[in-house]
PDB file of C-alpha atoms in Angstrom:
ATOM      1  CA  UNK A 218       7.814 -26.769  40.436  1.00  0.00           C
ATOM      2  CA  UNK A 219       8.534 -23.173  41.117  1.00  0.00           C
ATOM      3  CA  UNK A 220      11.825 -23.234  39.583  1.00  0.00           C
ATOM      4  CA  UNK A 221      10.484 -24.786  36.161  1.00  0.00           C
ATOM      5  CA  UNK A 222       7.738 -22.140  36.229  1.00  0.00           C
ATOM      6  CA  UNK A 223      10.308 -19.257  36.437  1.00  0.00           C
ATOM      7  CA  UNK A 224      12.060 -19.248  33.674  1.00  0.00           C
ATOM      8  CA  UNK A 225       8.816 -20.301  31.582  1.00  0.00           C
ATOM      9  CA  UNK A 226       7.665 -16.799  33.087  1.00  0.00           C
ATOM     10  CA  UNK A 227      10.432 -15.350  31.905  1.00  0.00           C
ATOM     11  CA  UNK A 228      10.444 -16.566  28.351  1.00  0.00           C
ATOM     12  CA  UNK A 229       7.018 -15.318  28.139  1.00  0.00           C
ATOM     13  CA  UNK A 230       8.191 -11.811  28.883  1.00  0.00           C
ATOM     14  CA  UNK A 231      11.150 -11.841  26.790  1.00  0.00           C
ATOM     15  CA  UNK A 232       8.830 -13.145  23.725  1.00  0.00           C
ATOM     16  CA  UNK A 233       6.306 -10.562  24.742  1.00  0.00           C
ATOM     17  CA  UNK A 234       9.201  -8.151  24.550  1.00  0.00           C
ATOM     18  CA  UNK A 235      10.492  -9.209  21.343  1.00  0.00           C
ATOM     19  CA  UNK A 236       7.217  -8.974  19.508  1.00  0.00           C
ATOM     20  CA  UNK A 237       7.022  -5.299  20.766  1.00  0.00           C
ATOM     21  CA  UNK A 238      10.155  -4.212  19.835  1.00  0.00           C
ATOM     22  CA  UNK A 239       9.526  -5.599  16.525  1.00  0.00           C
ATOM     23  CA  UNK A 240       5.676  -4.195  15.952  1.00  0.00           C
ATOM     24  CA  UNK A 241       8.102  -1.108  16.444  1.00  0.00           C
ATOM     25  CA  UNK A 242      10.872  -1.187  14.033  1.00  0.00           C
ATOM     26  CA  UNK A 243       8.229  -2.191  11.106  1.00  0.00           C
ATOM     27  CA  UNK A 244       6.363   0.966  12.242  1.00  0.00           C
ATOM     28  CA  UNK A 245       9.481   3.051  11.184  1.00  0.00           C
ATOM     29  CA  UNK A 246       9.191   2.736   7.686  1.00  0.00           C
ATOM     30  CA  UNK A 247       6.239   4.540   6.515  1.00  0.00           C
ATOM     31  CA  UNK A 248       5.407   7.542   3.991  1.00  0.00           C
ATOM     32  CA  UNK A 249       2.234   9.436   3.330  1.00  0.00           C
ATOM     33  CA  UNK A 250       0.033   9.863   0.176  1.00  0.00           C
ATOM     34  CA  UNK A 251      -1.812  13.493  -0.364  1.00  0.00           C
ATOM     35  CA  UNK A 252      -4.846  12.754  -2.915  1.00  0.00           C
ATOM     36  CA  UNK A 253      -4.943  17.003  -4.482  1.00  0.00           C
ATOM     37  CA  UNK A 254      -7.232  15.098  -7.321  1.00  0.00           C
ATOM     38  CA  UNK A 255     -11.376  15.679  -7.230  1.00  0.00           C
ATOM     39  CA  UNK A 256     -10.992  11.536  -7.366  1.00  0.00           C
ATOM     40  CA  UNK A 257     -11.164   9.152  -4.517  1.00  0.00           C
ATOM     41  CA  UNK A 258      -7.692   6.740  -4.741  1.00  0.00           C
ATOM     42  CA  UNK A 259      -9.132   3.237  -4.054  1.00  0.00           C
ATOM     43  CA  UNK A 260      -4.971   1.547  -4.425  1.00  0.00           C
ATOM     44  CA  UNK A 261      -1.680   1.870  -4.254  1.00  0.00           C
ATOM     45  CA  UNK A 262       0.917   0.368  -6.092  1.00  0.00           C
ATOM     46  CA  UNK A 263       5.051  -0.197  -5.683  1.00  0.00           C
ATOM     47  CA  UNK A 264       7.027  -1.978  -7.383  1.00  0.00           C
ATOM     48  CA  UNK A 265      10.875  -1.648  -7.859  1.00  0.00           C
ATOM     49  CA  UNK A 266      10.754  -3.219 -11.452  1.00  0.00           C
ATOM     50  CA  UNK A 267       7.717  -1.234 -13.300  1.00  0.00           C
ATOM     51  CA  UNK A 268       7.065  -4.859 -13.934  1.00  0.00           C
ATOM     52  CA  UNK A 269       5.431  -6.457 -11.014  1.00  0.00           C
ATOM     53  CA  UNK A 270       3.132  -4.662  -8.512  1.00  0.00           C
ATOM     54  CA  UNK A 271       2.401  -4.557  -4.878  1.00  0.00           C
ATOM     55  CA  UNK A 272      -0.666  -3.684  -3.506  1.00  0.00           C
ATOM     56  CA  UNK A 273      -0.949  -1.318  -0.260  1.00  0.00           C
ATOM     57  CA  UNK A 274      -3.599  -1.836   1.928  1.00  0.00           C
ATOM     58  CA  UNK A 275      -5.189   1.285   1.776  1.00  0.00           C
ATOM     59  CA  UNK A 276      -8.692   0.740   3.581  1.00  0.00           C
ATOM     60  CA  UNK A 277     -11.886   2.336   1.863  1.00  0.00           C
ATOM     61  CA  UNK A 278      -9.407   4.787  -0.101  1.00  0.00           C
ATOM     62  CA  UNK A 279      -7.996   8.012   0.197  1.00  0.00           C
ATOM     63  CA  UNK A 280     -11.010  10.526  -0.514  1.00  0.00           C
ATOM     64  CA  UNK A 281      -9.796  13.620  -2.523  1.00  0.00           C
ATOM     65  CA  UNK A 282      -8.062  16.424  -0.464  1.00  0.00           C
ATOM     66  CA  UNK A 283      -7.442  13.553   2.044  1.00  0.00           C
ATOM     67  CA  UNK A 284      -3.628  12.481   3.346  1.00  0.00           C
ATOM     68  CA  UNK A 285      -3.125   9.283   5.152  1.00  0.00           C
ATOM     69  CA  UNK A 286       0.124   7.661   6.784  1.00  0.00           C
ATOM     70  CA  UNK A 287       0.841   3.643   5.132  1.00  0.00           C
ATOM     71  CA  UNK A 288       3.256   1.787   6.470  1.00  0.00           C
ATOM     72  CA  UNK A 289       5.120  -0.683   4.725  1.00  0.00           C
ATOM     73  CA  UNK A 290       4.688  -4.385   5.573  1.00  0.00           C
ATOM     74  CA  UNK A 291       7.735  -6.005   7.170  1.00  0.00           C
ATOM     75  CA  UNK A 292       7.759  -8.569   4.311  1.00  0.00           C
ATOM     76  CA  UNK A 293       9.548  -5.405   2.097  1.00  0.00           C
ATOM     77  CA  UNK A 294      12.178  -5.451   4.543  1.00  0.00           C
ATOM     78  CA  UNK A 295      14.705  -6.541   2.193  1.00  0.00           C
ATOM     79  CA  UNK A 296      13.387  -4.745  -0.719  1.00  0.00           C
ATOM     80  CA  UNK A 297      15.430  -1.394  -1.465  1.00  0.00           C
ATOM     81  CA  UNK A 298      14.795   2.376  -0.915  1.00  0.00           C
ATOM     82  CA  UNK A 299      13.848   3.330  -4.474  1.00  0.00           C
ATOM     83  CA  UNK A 300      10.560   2.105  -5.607  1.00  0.00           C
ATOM     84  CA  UNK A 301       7.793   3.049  -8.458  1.00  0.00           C
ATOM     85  CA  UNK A 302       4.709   3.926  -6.951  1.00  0.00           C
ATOM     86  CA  UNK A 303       0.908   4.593  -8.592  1.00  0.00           C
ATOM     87  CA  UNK A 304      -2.275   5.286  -7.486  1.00  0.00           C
ATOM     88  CA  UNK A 305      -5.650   4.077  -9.074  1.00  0.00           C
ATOM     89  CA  UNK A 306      -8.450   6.021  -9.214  1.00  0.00           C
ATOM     90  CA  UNK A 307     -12.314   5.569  -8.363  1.00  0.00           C
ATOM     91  CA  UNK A 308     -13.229   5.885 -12.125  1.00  0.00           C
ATOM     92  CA  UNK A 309     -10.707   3.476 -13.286  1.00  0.00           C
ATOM     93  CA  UNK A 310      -7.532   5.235 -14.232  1.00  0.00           C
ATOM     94  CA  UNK A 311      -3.652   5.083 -13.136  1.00  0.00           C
ATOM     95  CA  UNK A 312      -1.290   7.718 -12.434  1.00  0.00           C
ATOM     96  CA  UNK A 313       1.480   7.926 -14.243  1.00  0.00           C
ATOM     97  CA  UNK A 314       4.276   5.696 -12.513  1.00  0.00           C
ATOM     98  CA  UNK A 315       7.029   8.427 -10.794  1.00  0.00           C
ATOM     99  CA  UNK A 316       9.785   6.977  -8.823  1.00  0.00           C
ATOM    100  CA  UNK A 317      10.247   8.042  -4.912  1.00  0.00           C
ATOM    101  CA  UNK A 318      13.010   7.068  -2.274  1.00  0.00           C
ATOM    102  CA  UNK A 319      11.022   5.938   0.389  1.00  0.00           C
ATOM    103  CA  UNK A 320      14.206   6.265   3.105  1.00  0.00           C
ATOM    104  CA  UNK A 321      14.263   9.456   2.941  1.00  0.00           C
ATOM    105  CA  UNK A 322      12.073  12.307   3.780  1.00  0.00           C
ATOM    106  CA  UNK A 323       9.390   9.967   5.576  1.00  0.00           C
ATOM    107  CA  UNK A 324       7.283  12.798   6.409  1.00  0.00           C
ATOM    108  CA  UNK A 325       7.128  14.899   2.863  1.00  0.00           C
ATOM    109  CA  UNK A 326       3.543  13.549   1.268  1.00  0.00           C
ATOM    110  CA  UNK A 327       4.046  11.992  -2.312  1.00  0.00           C
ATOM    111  CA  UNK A 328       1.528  14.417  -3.939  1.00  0.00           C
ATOM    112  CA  UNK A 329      -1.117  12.805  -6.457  1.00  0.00           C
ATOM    113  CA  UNK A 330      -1.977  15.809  -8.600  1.00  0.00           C
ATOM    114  CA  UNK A 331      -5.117  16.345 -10.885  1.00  0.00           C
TER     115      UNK A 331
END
């Protein structure tokens, strides 16, 4: 029995491993959002078409003067580096779609301006 319960064991850690390493890697790709407007941003959009969206999960919103880290979901992994991306707005309005390579300068907010 012991040697059947072994390599179970060890599966379990090498699994446990895996889904680490992975939580990881999808952590990598991320960008952040600065709201400068005097509205609260209640989505996020991408798309690499203008034609179909993507939503971001972006919790209650991004309050103005607010900037908050989002981190793509790993079902964009195959999805390229330049993307449209739009915010909507508490009272019902859009930004005006602006294009963004999201490989590149991770850490430089995109800027939603008034």
């Amino acid at each position: 029995m012991l040697k059947i319960r072994l390599p179970h064991t060890a599966i379990g850690v090498t699994v446990l491993t895996l889904a680490t390493i992975t939580a990881q890697a999808a952590s990598e790709w991320y960008f952040y959002v600065q709201n400068n407007t005097k509205t609260k941003i209640v989505k996020l959009q991408v798309s690499e078409t203008k034609k179909d969206w993507g939503d971001f999960d972006i919790g209650s919103g991004i309050g103005p003067g607010k900037k908050e880290r989002m981190e793509w979901d790993e079902s964009t992994d195959n999805e390229g580096c330049d993307q449209w991306i739009r915010a909507k707005f508490a009272d019902g309005s859009y930004s005006e779609p602006s294009k963004f390579n999201f490989c590149k300068n991770l850490d430089e907010p995109i800027e939603f301006d008034d």
